[in-house]
Amino acid sequence: MANVKSGDIVVPGDPLCVIEEFTPSFGTYEENGVVYAATSGAVAVDVKKREIRVVNPDGSIRLSLPVKGDVLLGEVINVYDQRAEVTVVKRNDTDIHNALIGEVHISNVTRRYVKSMYDVLRPSDIVRARALNTHQIPVQLSLVGPEFGVIYAKCSKCGYPLTYTAPNNLICLRCENRETRETANDYGQRFGLEPRPDLAPRRRAPRGPPRGNRRTRPMGRRRLPPRQQHDGRRPPRGRSAGQRTGRGSRRR
Amino acid sequence: MSPEIKPDFLISPEGLRVDGRRPDELRPIELEVGVLKTADGSAMIKQGKTHIIAAVYGPRELHPRHLTLNDKAYLRCVYRMATFSVPDRKRPAPSRREREISMVITNALEPALFLEEFPRTVVDVFIQVIQADGGTRCAAINAASLALADAGIPMRSLVPAVAVGKADGVLIVDLGDAEDKYGEGDVPMAVLPSTGEITLLQQDGSFTKEELLEAIQMGLNACTYIHELQKDALKRAYLRKTPEKEDEDEYEDDLETDLGESELPEEADE
């Protein structure tokens, strides 16, 4: 009965073949052993898989929902400990007229261990992500891969755009606040934010003074004393900061 | 059209209707798919003097959230008449009649669609009557099912619809405005042509049992004809897309652009 061949234009309700010939796949449905077209488009027969599908003549799918593998662009609207919500506004570099909700689970952020979602994403970040499921809402997103991740972020303290220093490390040039994100490899380049590798945080010196444990540890945990939060003008690393933390910890 | 006068007879002595049609003749129908740019799917129908545009958005996220269905998509049809679509200005607030016709159209289209493939989403169908001259709900179903197919929503088949009525004791197909107003009744109906299932059947006026059965049979025949027109219109939308590409190629060859420029769009494509 195979009265259609690849490339034929069909409309919904057209009989395509019987179920013994081809398995119904996308854009088709089966009733009483006969496969019918469910959408309009061109017939695509996969002889190897014995599958029959109805898609656009150029092979794409016309539905407005993202399919697996699509590159999506969106803004983070909510961050929870285990997941984050994203409004998707662009799909494969074309605007979506009605934004849809995407969801990033903590396991899909990177291959490495992530303690908390707050370390890798913050609300109002702009992210590029890959869709993990087809024709579903909310769409599951993945940030794994060098070109996926945050491409624009704002300082959580003063709202100034953050500048890239080292992978996953950002700095606010206005208030010198350092933040971490799961950055894409082209972070900020669309927005005119030049990377500043010279501001990259220096490694905590493993070759420090041999018995300086008491000294170095408070330096590593500089954020802990609450007083530190107030003096935003402090240079990122310096003697005075270390001294002050030293005193603070002694007072405790 | 504005001065409303009742015609002296709806069926002339020769057996023809007010606009010169035979009782079983449809008005000329013109269908076009993909008329709107921003909609996911759209269609336009001109059935006599009735002009309707239908637009489909979705499947997309449903707001308000509490309406979401966990096992299938929600079909939301909105039928609206433009203020200038009728001789007397129609008040722009959604009327009771529009709400009812919206619901009737939803119920007529839903059996044709595979909505269970998109749980927790909505498929929005917006139907705007530009000019009304009778039979708007049937024309709206014709246009809406084409727009749904254009949006790529999986469906069993297109849904043709037509109204059958009675004027001066004669059963007539596809009523115009005068026949609707001054006739003895009408039966709008929508059909799934593959199985012959009737998804919409309303009645206004009084019919005997024999008349009703014959009216339904006449409607089914008219629907098969409209279904063919719908299929043609949908296929035309594809055929129109393909030759355009060929034209573009020829155009480029004729122009003899220098190589540097012709390479640019290719790079942009990649």
PDB file of N, CA, C and O in Angstrom, chain A residues 108-180:
ATOM      1  N   ASN A 108      22.971  19.160  36.118  1.00  0.00           N
ATOM      2  CA  ASN A 108      23.208  19.482  34.722  1.00  0.00           C
ATOM      3  C   ASN A 108      23.988  20.770  34.536  1.00  0.00           C
ATOM      4  O   ASN A 108      24.032  21.315  33.438  1.00  0.00           O
ATOM      5  N   VAL A 109      24.568  21.288  35.603  1.00  0.00           N
ATOM      6  CA  VAL A 109      25.291  22.541  35.486  1.00  0.00           C
ATOM      7  C   VAL A 109      26.687  22.291  34.936  1.00  0.00           C
ATOM      8  O   VAL A 109      27.125  22.934  33.998  1.00  0.00           O
ATOM      9  N   THR A 110      27.387  21.360  35.512  1.00  0.00           N
ATOM     10  CA  THR A 110      28.736  21.028  35.069  1.00  0.00           C
ATOM     11  C   THR A 110      28.987  19.575  35.416  1.00  0.00           C
ATOM     12  O   THR A 110      28.210  18.955  36.144  1.00  0.00           O
ATOM     13  N   ARG A 111      30.091  19.047  34.903  1.00  0.00           N
ATOM     14  CA  ARG A 111      30.388  17.655  35.225  1.00  0.00           C
ATOM     15  C   ARG A 111      30.952  17.527  36.635  1.00  0.00           C
ATOM     16  O   ARG A 111      30.939  16.467  37.212  1.00  0.00           O
ATOM     17  N   ARG A 112      31.475  18.629  37.167  1.00  0.00           N
ATOM     18  CA  ARG A 112      32.075  18.565  38.484  1.00  0.00           C
ATOM     19  C   ARG A 112      30.996  18.685  39.564  1.00  0.00           C
ATOM     20  O   ARG A 112      29.834  18.927  39.280  1.00  0.00           O
ATOM     21  N   TYR A 113      31.426  18.562  40.812  1.00  0.00           N
ATOM     22  CA  TYR A 113      30.487  18.641  41.921  1.00  0.00           C
ATOM     23  C   TYR A 113      30.138  20.093  42.196  1.00  0.00           C
ATOM     24  O   TYR A 113      31.026  20.951  42.236  1.00  0.00           O
ATOM     25  N   VAL A 114      28.873  20.363  42.352  1.00  0.00           N
ATOM     26  CA  VAL A 114      28.428  21.707  42.695  1.00  0.00           C
ATOM     27  C   VAL A 114      27.724  21.614  44.030  1.00  0.00           C
ATOM     28  O   VAL A 114      26.780  20.840  44.205  1.00  0.00           O
ATOM     29  N   LYS A 115      28.190  22.408  44.985  1.00  0.00           N
ATOM     30  CA  LYS A 115      27.634  22.297  46.322  1.00  0.00           C
ATOM     31  C   LYS A 115      26.249  22.920  46.374  1.00  0.00           C
ATOM     32  O   LYS A 115      25.304  22.339  46.896  1.00  0.00           O
ATOM     33  N   SER A 116      26.148  24.097  45.802  1.00  0.00           N
ATOM     34  CA  SER A 116      24.857  24.782  45.844  1.00  0.00           C
ATOM     35  C   SER A 116      24.652  25.520  44.541  1.00  0.00           C
ATOM     36  O   SER A 116      25.601  25.990  43.913  1.00  0.00           O
ATOM     37  N   MET A 117      23.404  25.634  44.124  1.00  0.00           N
ATOM     38  CA  MET A 117      23.089  26.341  42.887  1.00  0.00           C
ATOM     39  C   MET A 117      23.485  27.808  42.985  1.00  0.00           C
ATOM     40  O   MET A 117      23.799  28.433  41.985  1.00  0.00           O
ATOM     41  N   TYR A 118      23.491  28.350  44.212  1.00  0.00           N
ATOM     42  CA  TYR A 118      23.816  29.778  44.369  1.00  0.00           C
ATOM     43  C   TYR A 118      25.257  30.061  43.978  1.00  0.00           C
ATOM     44  O   TYR A 118      25.621  31.207  43.733  1.00  0.00           O
ATOM     45  N   ASP A 119      26.127  29.029  43.964  1.00  0.00           N
ATOM     46  CA  ASP A 119      27.523  29.237  43.578  1.00  0.00           C
ATOM     47  C   ASP A 119      27.690  29.370  42.074  1.00  0.00           C
ATOM     48  O   ASP A 119      28.723  29.835  41.608  1.00  0.00           O
ATOM     49  N   VAL A 120      26.709  28.909  41.289  1.00  0.00           N
ATOM     50  CA  VAL A 120      26.907  28.868  39.843  1.00  0.00           C
ATOM     51  C   VAL A 120      25.910  29.738  39.080  1.00  0.00           C
ATOM     52  O   VAL A 120      26.172  30.120  37.952  1.00  0.00           O
ATOM     53  N   LEU A 121      24.786  30.055  39.668  1.00  0.00           N
ATOM     54  CA  LEU A 121      23.782  30.876  38.993  1.00  0.00           C
ATOM     55  C   LEU A 121      23.160  31.817  40.012  1.00  0.00           C
ATOM     56  O   LEU A 121      23.038  31.473  41.181  1.00  0.00           O
ATOM     57  N   ARG A 122      22.782  32.990  39.543  1.00  0.00           N
ATOM     58  CA  ARG A 122      22.060  33.933  40.391  1.00  0.00           C
ATOM     59  C   ARG A 122      20.906  34.498  39.567  1.00  0.00           C
ATOM     60  O   ARG A 122      21.004  34.564  38.341  1.00  0.00           O
ATOM     61  N   PRO A 123      19.832  34.953  40.206  1.00  0.00           N
ATOM     62  CA  PRO A 123      18.759  35.588  39.447  1.00  0.00           C
ATOM     63  C   PRO A 123      19.298  36.760  38.631  1.00  0.00           C
ATOM     64  O   PRO A 123      20.222  37.455  39.068  1.00  0.00           O
ATOM     65  N   SER A 124      18.717  36.972  37.467  1.00  0.00           N
ATOM     66  CA  SER A 124      19.053  38.017  36.491  1.00  0.00           C
ATOM     67  C   SER A 124      20.283  37.688  35.657  1.00  0.00           C
ATOM     68  O   SER A 124      20.646  38.484  34.809  1.00  0.00           O
ATOM     69  N   ASP A 125      20.911  36.526  35.848  1.00  0.00           N
ATOM     70  CA  ASP A 125      21.975  36.102  34.934  1.00  0.00           C
ATOM     71  C   ASP A 125      21.366  35.758  33.577  1.00  0.00           C
ATOM     72  O   ASP A 125      20.236  35.283  33.500  1.00  0.00           O
ATOM     73  N   ILE A 126      22.134  35.976  32.534  1.00  0.00           N
ATOM     74  CA  ILE A 126      21.702  35.552  31.203  1.00  0.00           C
ATOM     75  C   ILE A 126      22.522  34.332  30.834  1.00  0.00           C
ATOM     76  O   ILE A 126      23.755  34.357  30.882  1.00  0.00           O
ATOM     77  N   VAL A 127      21.829  33.253  30.500  1.00  0.00           N
ATOM     78  CA  VAL A 127      22.517  31.984  30.270  1.00  0.00           C
ATOM     79  C   VAL A 127      22.216  31.457  28.876  1.00  0.00           C
ATOM     80  O   VAL A 127      21.167  31.724  28.304  1.00  0.00           O
ATOM     81  N   ARG A 128      23.186  30.724  28.360  1.00  0.00           N
ATOM     82  CA  ARG A 128      22.967  29.953  27.137  1.00  0.00           C
ATOM     83  C   ARG A 128      22.961  28.490  27.556  1.00  0.00           C
ATOM     84  O   ARG A 128      23.849  28.052  28.299  1.00  0.00           O
ATOM     85  N   ALA A 129      21.955  27.755  27.115  1.00  0.00           N
ATOM     86  CA  ALA A 129      21.800  26.378  27.579  1.00  0.00           C
ATOM     87  C   ALA A 129      21.338  25.500  26.435  1.00  0.00           C
ATOM     88  O   ALA A 129      20.941  25.981  25.376  1.00  0.00           O
ATOM     89  N   ARG A 130      21.389  24.206  26.689  1.00  0.00           N
ATOM     90  CA  ARG A 130      20.961  23.232  25.698  1.00  0.00           C
ATOM     91  C   ARG A 130      19.707  22.533  26.221  1.00  0.00           C
ATOM     92  O   ARG A 130      19.620  22.238  27.406  1.00  0.00           O
ATOM     93  N   ALA A 131      18.749  22.297  25.334  1.00  0.00           N
ATOM     94  CA  ALA A 131      17.518  21.629  25.753  1.00  0.00           C
ATOM     95  C   ALA A 131      17.779  20.138  25.888  1.00  0.00           C
ATOM     96  O   ALA A 131      18.477  19.544  25.073  1.00  0.00           O
ATOM     97  N   LEU A 132      17.212  19.546  26.939  1.00  0.00           N
ATOM     98  CA  LEU A 132      17.428  18.120  27.186  1.00  0.00           C
ATOM     99  C   LEU A 132      16.223  17.272  26.828  1.00  0.00           C
ATOM    100  O   LEU A 132      16.337  16.055  26.716  1.00  0.00           O
ATOM    101  N   ASN A 133      15.051  17.882  26.682  1.00  0.00           N
ATOM    102  CA  ASN A 133      13.895  17.077  26.301  1.00  0.00           C
ATOM    103  C   ASN A 133      13.120  17.755  25.178  1.00  0.00           C
ATOM    104  O   ASN A 133      13.315  18.929  24.884  1.00  0.00           O
ATOM    105  N   THR A 134      12.273  16.996  24.533  1.00  0.00           N
ATOM    106  CA  THR A 134      11.597  17.430  23.325  1.00  0.00           C
ATOM    107  C   THR A 134      10.131  17.710  23.620  1.00  0.00           C
ATOM    108  O   THR A 134       9.457  16.862  24.220  1.00  0.00           O
ATOM    109  N   HIS A 135       9.655  18.871  23.188  1.00  0.00           N
ATOM    110  CA  HIS A 135       8.229  19.198  23.221  1.00  0.00           C
ATOM    111  C   HIS A 135       7.641  19.052  24.612  1.00  0.00           C
ATOM    112  O   HIS A 135       6.566  18.491  24.789  1.00  0.00           O
ATOM    113  N   GLN A 136       8.388  19.553  25.611  1.00  0.00           N
ATOM    114  CA  GLN A 136       7.831  19.486  26.952  1.00  0.00           C
ATOM    115  C   GLN A 136       8.004  20.817  27.641  1.00  0.00           C
ATOM    116  O   GLN A 136       8.957  21.547  27.380  1.00  0.00           O
ATOM    117  N   ILE A 137       7.085  21.105  28.510  1.00  0.00           N
ATOM    118  CA  ILE A 137       7.146  22.323  29.306  1.00  0.00           C
ATOM    119  C   ILE A 137       7.000  21.921  30.761  1.00  0.00           C
ATOM    120  O   ILE A 137       6.079  21.191  31.090  1.00  0.00           O
ATOM    121  N   PRO A 138       7.867  22.314  31.688  1.00  0.00           N
ATOM    122  CA  PRO A 138       9.055  23.119  31.460  1.00  0.00           C
ATOM    123  C   PRO A 138      10.159  22.315  30.813  1.00  0.00           C
ATOM    124  O   PRO A 138      10.291  21.115  31.070  1.00  0.00           O
ATOM    125  N   VAL A 139      10.962  22.960  29.995  1.00  0.00           N
ATOM    126  CA  VAL A 139      12.035  22.270  29.302  1.00  0.00           C
ATOM    127  C   VAL A 139      13.226  22.154  30.251  1.00  0.00           C
ATOM    128  O   VAL A 139      13.549  23.084  30.980  1.00  0.00           O
ATOM    129  N   GLN A 140      13.834  20.954  30.279  1.00  0.00           N
ATOM    130  CA  GLN A 140      15.018  20.747  31.114  1.00  0.00           C
ATOM    131  C   GLN A 140      16.229  21.269  30.362  1.00  0.00           C
ATOM    132  O   GLN A 140      16.387  21.014  29.171  1.00  0.00           O
ATOM    133  N   LEU A 141      17.079  22.017  31.056  1.00  0.00           N
ATOM    134  CA  LEU A 141      18.217  22.646  30.404  1.00  0.00           C
ATOM    135  C   LEU A 141      19.514  22.066  30.966  1.00  0.00           C
ATOM    136  O   LEU A 141      19.568  21.606  32.101  1.00  0.00           O
ATOM    137  N   SER A 142      20.551  22.126  30.133  1.00  0.00           N
ATOM    138  CA  SER A 142      21.871  21.684  30.556  1.00  0.00           C
ATOM    139  C   SER A 142      22.867  22.791  30.261  1.00  0.00           C
ATOM    140  O   SER A 142      22.834  23.414  29.205  1.00  0.00           O
ATOM    141  N   LEU A 143      23.771  23.036  31.225  1.00  0.00           N
ATOM    142  CA  LEU A 143      24.819  24.032  31.024  1.00  0.00           C
ATOM    143  C   LEU A 143      26.167  23.357  30.812  1.00  0.00           C
ATOM    144  O   LEU A 143      27.202  24.016  30.829  1.00  0.00           O
ATOM    145  N   VAL A 144      26.185  22.023  30.625  1.00  0.00           N
ATOM    146  CA  VAL A 144      27.436  21.304  30.460  1.00  0.00           C
ATOM    147  C   VAL A 144      27.997  21.619  29.075  1.00  0.00           C
ATOM    148  O   VAL A 144      27.273  21.586  28.092  1.00  0.00           O
ATOM    149  N   GLY A 145      29.279  21.916  29.035  1.00  0.00           N
ATOM    150  CA  GLY A 145      29.917  22.230  27.761  1.00  0.00           C
ATOM    151  C   GLY A 145      30.502  23.617  27.800  1.00  0.00           C
ATOM    152  O   GLY A 145      29.996  24.489  28.498  1.00  0.00           O
ATOM    153  N   PRO A 146      31.601  23.843  27.051  1.00  0.00           N
ATOM    154  CA  PRO A 146      32.290  25.132  27.160  1.00  0.00           C
ATOM    155  C   PRO A 146      31.455  26.300  26.661  1.00  0.00           C
ATOM    156  O   PRO A 146      31.580  27.406  27.184  1.00  0.00           O
ATOM    157  N   GLU A 147      30.608  26.101  25.648  1.00  0.00           N
ATOM    158  CA  GLU A 147      29.875  27.243  25.104  1.00  0.00           C
ATOM    159  C   GLU A 147      28.568  27.496  25.856  1.00  0.00           C
ATOM    160  O   GLU A 147      27.854  28.431  25.525  1.00  0.00           O
ATOM    161  N   PHE A 148      28.257  26.683  26.863  1.00  0.00           N
ATOM    162  CA  PHE A 148      27.030  26.886  27.617  1.00  0.00           C
ATOM    163  C   PHE A 148      27.348  27.409  29.013  1.00  0.00           C
ATOM    164  O   PHE A 148      28.386  27.070  29.578  1.00  0.00           O
ATOM    165  N   GLY A 149      26.466  28.212  29.521  1.00  0.00           N
ATOM    166  CA  GLY A 149      26.670  28.780  30.839  1.00  0.00           C
ATOM    167  C   GLY A 149      26.262  30.240  30.843  1.00  0.00           C
ATOM    168  O   GLY A 149      25.570  30.707  29.936  1.00  0.00           O
ATOM    169  N   VAL A 150      26.679  30.952  31.875  1.00  0.00           N
ATOM    170  CA  VAL A 150      26.309  32.354  32.019  1.00  0.00           C
ATOM    171  C   VAL A 150      27.084  33.173  30.991  1.00  0.00           C
ATOM    172  O   VAL A 150      28.291  33.005  30.833  1.00  0.00           O
ATOM    173  N   ILE A 151      26.387  34.063  30.275  1.00  0.00           N
ATOM    174  CA  ILE A 151      27.099  34.933  29.347  1.00  0.00           C
ATOM    175  C   ILE A 151      27.020  36.393  29.792  1.00  0.00           C
ATOM    176  O   ILE A 151      27.637  37.248  29.184  1.00  0.00           O
ATOM    177  N   TYR A 152      26.264  36.650  30.833  1.00  0.00           N
ATOM    178  CA  TYR A 152      26.175  38.023  31.337  1.00  0.00           C
ATOM    179  C   TYR A 152      25.630  37.938  32.759  1.00  0.00           C
ATOM    180  O   TYR A 152      24.646  37.240  33.003  1.00  0.00           O
ATOM    181  N   ALA A 153      26.289  38.614  33.673  1.00  0.00           N
ATOM    182  CA  ALA A 153      25.823  38.580  35.058  1.00  0.00           C
ATOM    183  C   ALA A 153      26.040  39.940  35.676  1.00  0.00           C
ATOM    184  O   ALA A 153      26.890  40.720  35.221  1.00  0.00           O
ATOM    185  N   LYS A 154      25.270  40.227  36.699  1.00  0.00           N
ATOM    186  CA  LYS A 154      25.392  41.502  37.386  1.00  0.00           C
ATOM    187  C   LYS A 154      25.840  41.257  38.816  1.00  0.00           C
ATOM    188  O   LYS A 154      25.527  40.206  39.402  1.00  0.00           O
ATOM    189  N   CYS A 155      26.528  42.256  39.362  1.00  0.00           N
ATOM    190  CA  CYS A 155      27.002  42.163  40.737  1.00  0.00           C
ATOM    191  C   CYS A 155      25.804  42.055  41.666  1.00  0.00           C
ATOM    192  O   CYS A 155      24.852  42.829  41.552  1.00  0.00           O
ATOM    193  N   SER A 156      25.868  41.111  42.586  1.00  0.00           N
ATOM    194  CA  SER A 156      24.722  40.942  43.480  1.00  0.00           C
ATOM    195  C   SER A 156      24.685  42.037  44.534  1.00  0.00           C
ATOM    196  O   SER A 156      23.705  42.166  45.260  1.00  0.00           O
ATOM    197  N   LYS A 157      25.764  42.826  44.640  1.00  0.00           N
ATOM    198  CA  LYS A 157      25.765  43.888  45.648  1.00  0.00           C
ATOM    199  C   LYS A 157      25.352  45.215  45.055  1.00  0.00           C
ATOM    200  O   LYS A 157      24.558  45.947  45.623  1.00  0.00           O
ATOM    201  N   CYS A 158      25.955  45.586  43.902  1.00  0.00           N
ATOM    202  CA  CYS A 158      25.690  46.916  43.387  1.00  0.00           C
ATOM    203  C   CYS A 158      25.016  46.907  42.020  1.00  0.00           C
ATOM    204  O   CYS A 158      24.636  47.962  41.528  1.00  0.00           O
ATOM    205  N   GLY A 159      24.851  45.738  41.387  1.00  0.00           N
ATOM    206  CA  GLY A 159      24.137  45.704  40.124  1.00  0.00           C
ATOM    207  C   GLY A 159      24.964  46.051  38.912  1.00  0.00           C
ATOM    208  O   GLY A 159      24.446  46.097  37.809  1.00  0.00           O
ATOM    209  N   TYR A 160      26.252  46.276  39.078  1.00  0.00           N
ATOM    210  CA  TYR A 160      27.129  46.623  37.963  1.00  0.00           C
ATOM    211  C   TYR A 160      27.488  45.336  37.205  1.00  0.00           C
ATOM    212  O   TYR A 160      27.610  44.276  37.819  1.00  0.00           O
ATOM    213  N   PRO A 161      27.636  45.402  35.871  1.00  0.00           N
ATOM    214  CA  PRO A 161      27.980  44.167  35.143  1.00  0.00           C
ATOM    215  C   PRO A 161      29.296  43.588  35.625  1.00  0.00           C
ATOM    216  O   PRO A 161      30.257  44.311  35.878  1.00  0.00           O
ATOM    217  N   LEU A 162      29.329  42.280  35.752  1.00  0.00           N
ATOM    218  CA  LEU A 162      30.534  41.622  36.253  1.00  0.00           C
ATOM    219  C   LEU A 162      31.492  41.363  35.105  1.00  0.00           C
ATOM    220  O   LEU A 162      31.080  41.101  33.983  1.00  0.00           O
ATOM    221  N   THR A 163      32.773  41.423  35.381  1.00  0.00           N
ATOM    222  CA  THR A 163      33.813  41.205  34.383  1.00  0.00           C
ATOM    223  C   THR A 163      34.475  39.868  34.649  1.00  0.00           C
ATOM    224  O   THR A 163      34.696  39.480  35.788  1.00  0.00           O
ATOM    225  N   TYR A 164      34.781  39.199  33.535  1.00  0.00           N
ATOM    226  CA  TYR A 164      35.380  37.872  33.593  1.00  0.00           C
ATOM    227  C   TYR A 164      36.847  37.986  33.978  1.00  0.00           C
ATOM    228  O   TYR A 164      37.584  38.794  33.409  1.00  0.00           O
ATOM    229  N   THR A 165      37.310  37.197  34.934  1.00  0.00           N
ATOM    230  CA  THR A 165      38.734  37.190  35.262  1.00  0.00           C
ATOM    231  C   THR A 165      39.353  35.833  34.932  1.00  0.00           C
ATOM    232  O   THR A 165      40.255  35.751  34.119  1.00  0.00           O
ATOM    233  N   ALA A 166      38.860  34.802  35.516  1.00  0.00           N
ATOM    234  CA  ALA A 166      39.337  33.447  35.254  1.00  0.00           C
ATOM    235  C   ALA A 166      38.089  32.593  35.069  1.00  0.00           C
ATOM    236  O   ALA A 166      37.000  33.037  35.399  1.00  0.00           O
ATOM    237  N   PRO A 167      38.223  31.377  34.528  1.00  0.00           N
ATOM    238  CA  PRO A 167      37.033  30.546  34.361  1.00  0.00           C
ATOM    239  C   PRO A 167      36.212  30.472  35.646  1.00  0.00           C
ATOM    240  O   PRO A 167      36.764  30.198  36.719  1.00  0.00           O
ATOM    241  N   ASN A 168      34.922  30.764  35.520  1.00  0.00           N
ATOM    242  CA  ASN A 168      33.962  30.721  36.616  1.00  0.00           C
ATOM    243  C   ASN A 168      34.216  31.778  37.684  1.00  0.00           C
ATOM    244  O   ASN A 168      33.622  31.740  38.747  1.00  0.00           O
ATOM    245  N   ASN A 169      35.135  32.722  37.427  1.00  0.00           N
ATOM    246  CA  ASN A 169      35.395  33.766  38.402  1.00  0.00           C
ATOM    247  C   ASN A 169      35.110  35.119  37.770  1.00  0.00           C
ATOM    248  O   ASN A 169      35.571  35.411  36.671  1.00  0.00           O
ATOM    249  N   LEU A 170      34.362  35.937  38.493  1.00  0.00           N
ATOM    250  CA  LEU A 170      33.981  37.243  37.982  1.00  0.00           C
ATOM    251  C   LEU A 170      34.302  38.285  39.035  1.00  0.00           C
ATOM    252  O   LEU A 170      34.385  37.983  40.228  1.00  0.00           O
ATOM    253  N   ILE A 171      34.486  39.519  38.559  1.00  0.00           N
ATOM    254  CA  ILE A 171      34.738  40.604  39.496  1.00  0.00           C
ATOM    255  C   ILE A 171      33.901  41.798  39.092  1.00  0.00           C
ATOM    256  O   ILE A 171      33.655  42.022  37.908  1.00  0.00           O
ATOM    257  N   CYS A 172      33.432  42.530  40.087  1.00  0.00           N
ATOM    258  CA  CYS A 172      32.721  43.770  39.825  1.00  0.00           C
ATOM    259  C   CYS A 172      33.745  44.896  39.848  1.00  0.00           C
ATOM    260  O   CYS A 172      34.431  45.084  40.856  1.00  0.00           O
ATOM    261  N   LEU A 173      33.850  45.625  38.749  1.00  0.00           N
ATOM    262  CA  LEU A 173      34.874  46.671  38.678  1.00  0.00           C
ATOM    263  C   LEU A 173      34.473  47.900  39.480  1.00  0.00           C
ATOM    264  O   LEU A 173      35.266  48.796  39.681  1.00  0.00           O
ATOM    265  N   ARG A 174      33.250  47.975  39.936  1.00  0.00           N
ATOM    266  CA  ARG A 174      32.843  49.152  40.690  1.00  0.00           C
ATOM    267  C   ARG A 174      33.071  48.954  42.179  1.00  0.00           C
ATOM    268  O   ARG A 174      33.622  49.801  42.846  1.00  0.00           O
ATOM    269  N   CYS A 175      32.647  47.791  42.692  1.00  0.00           N
ATOM    270  CA  CYS A 175      32.785  47.605  44.132  1.00  0.00           C
ATOM    271  C   CYS A 175      33.776  46.497  44.474  1.00  0.00           C
ATOM    272  O   CYS A 175      33.887  46.097  45.630  1.00  0.00           O
ATOM    273  N   GLU A 176      34.499  45.978  43.453  1.00  0.00           N
ATOM    274  CA  GLU A 176      35.539  44.982  43.658  1.00  0.00           C
ATOM    275  C   GLU A 176      35.030  43.731  44.362  1.00  0.00           C
ATOM    276  O   GLU A 176      35.765  43.049  45.063  1.00  0.00           O
ATOM    277  N   ASN A 177      33.783  43.473  44.167  1.00  0.00           N
ATOM    278  CA  ASN A 177      33.188  42.263  44.735  1.00  0.00           C
ATOM    279  C   ASN A 177      33.486  41.100  43.797  1.00  0.00           C
ATOM    280  O   ASN A 177      33.328  41.214  42.591  1.00  0.00           O
ATOM    281  N   ARG A 178      33.942  40.000  44.337  1.00  0.00           N
ATOM    282  CA  ARG A 178      34.215  38.826  43.507  1.00  0.00           C
ATOM    283  C   ARG A 178      33.061  37.844  43.623  1.00  0.00           C
ATOM    284  O   ARG A 178      32.536  37.621  44.710  1.00  0.00           O
ATOM    285  N   GLU A 179      32.675  37.284  42.482  1.00  0.00           N
ATOM    286  CA  GLU A 179      31.591  36.312  42.505  1.00  0.00           C
ATOM    287  C   GLU A 179      31.967  35.123  41.642  1.00  0.00           C
ATOM    288  O   GLU A 179      32.868  35.208  40.814  1.00  0.00           O
ATOM    289  N   THR A 180      31.250  34.020  41.844  1.00  0.00           N
ATOM    290  CA  THR A 180      31.489  32.829  41.027  1.00  0.00           C
ATOM    291  C   THR A 180      30.231  32.533  40.230  1.00  0.00           C
ATOM    292  O   THR A 180      29.106  32.717  40.701  1.00  0.00           O
TER     293      THR A 180
END
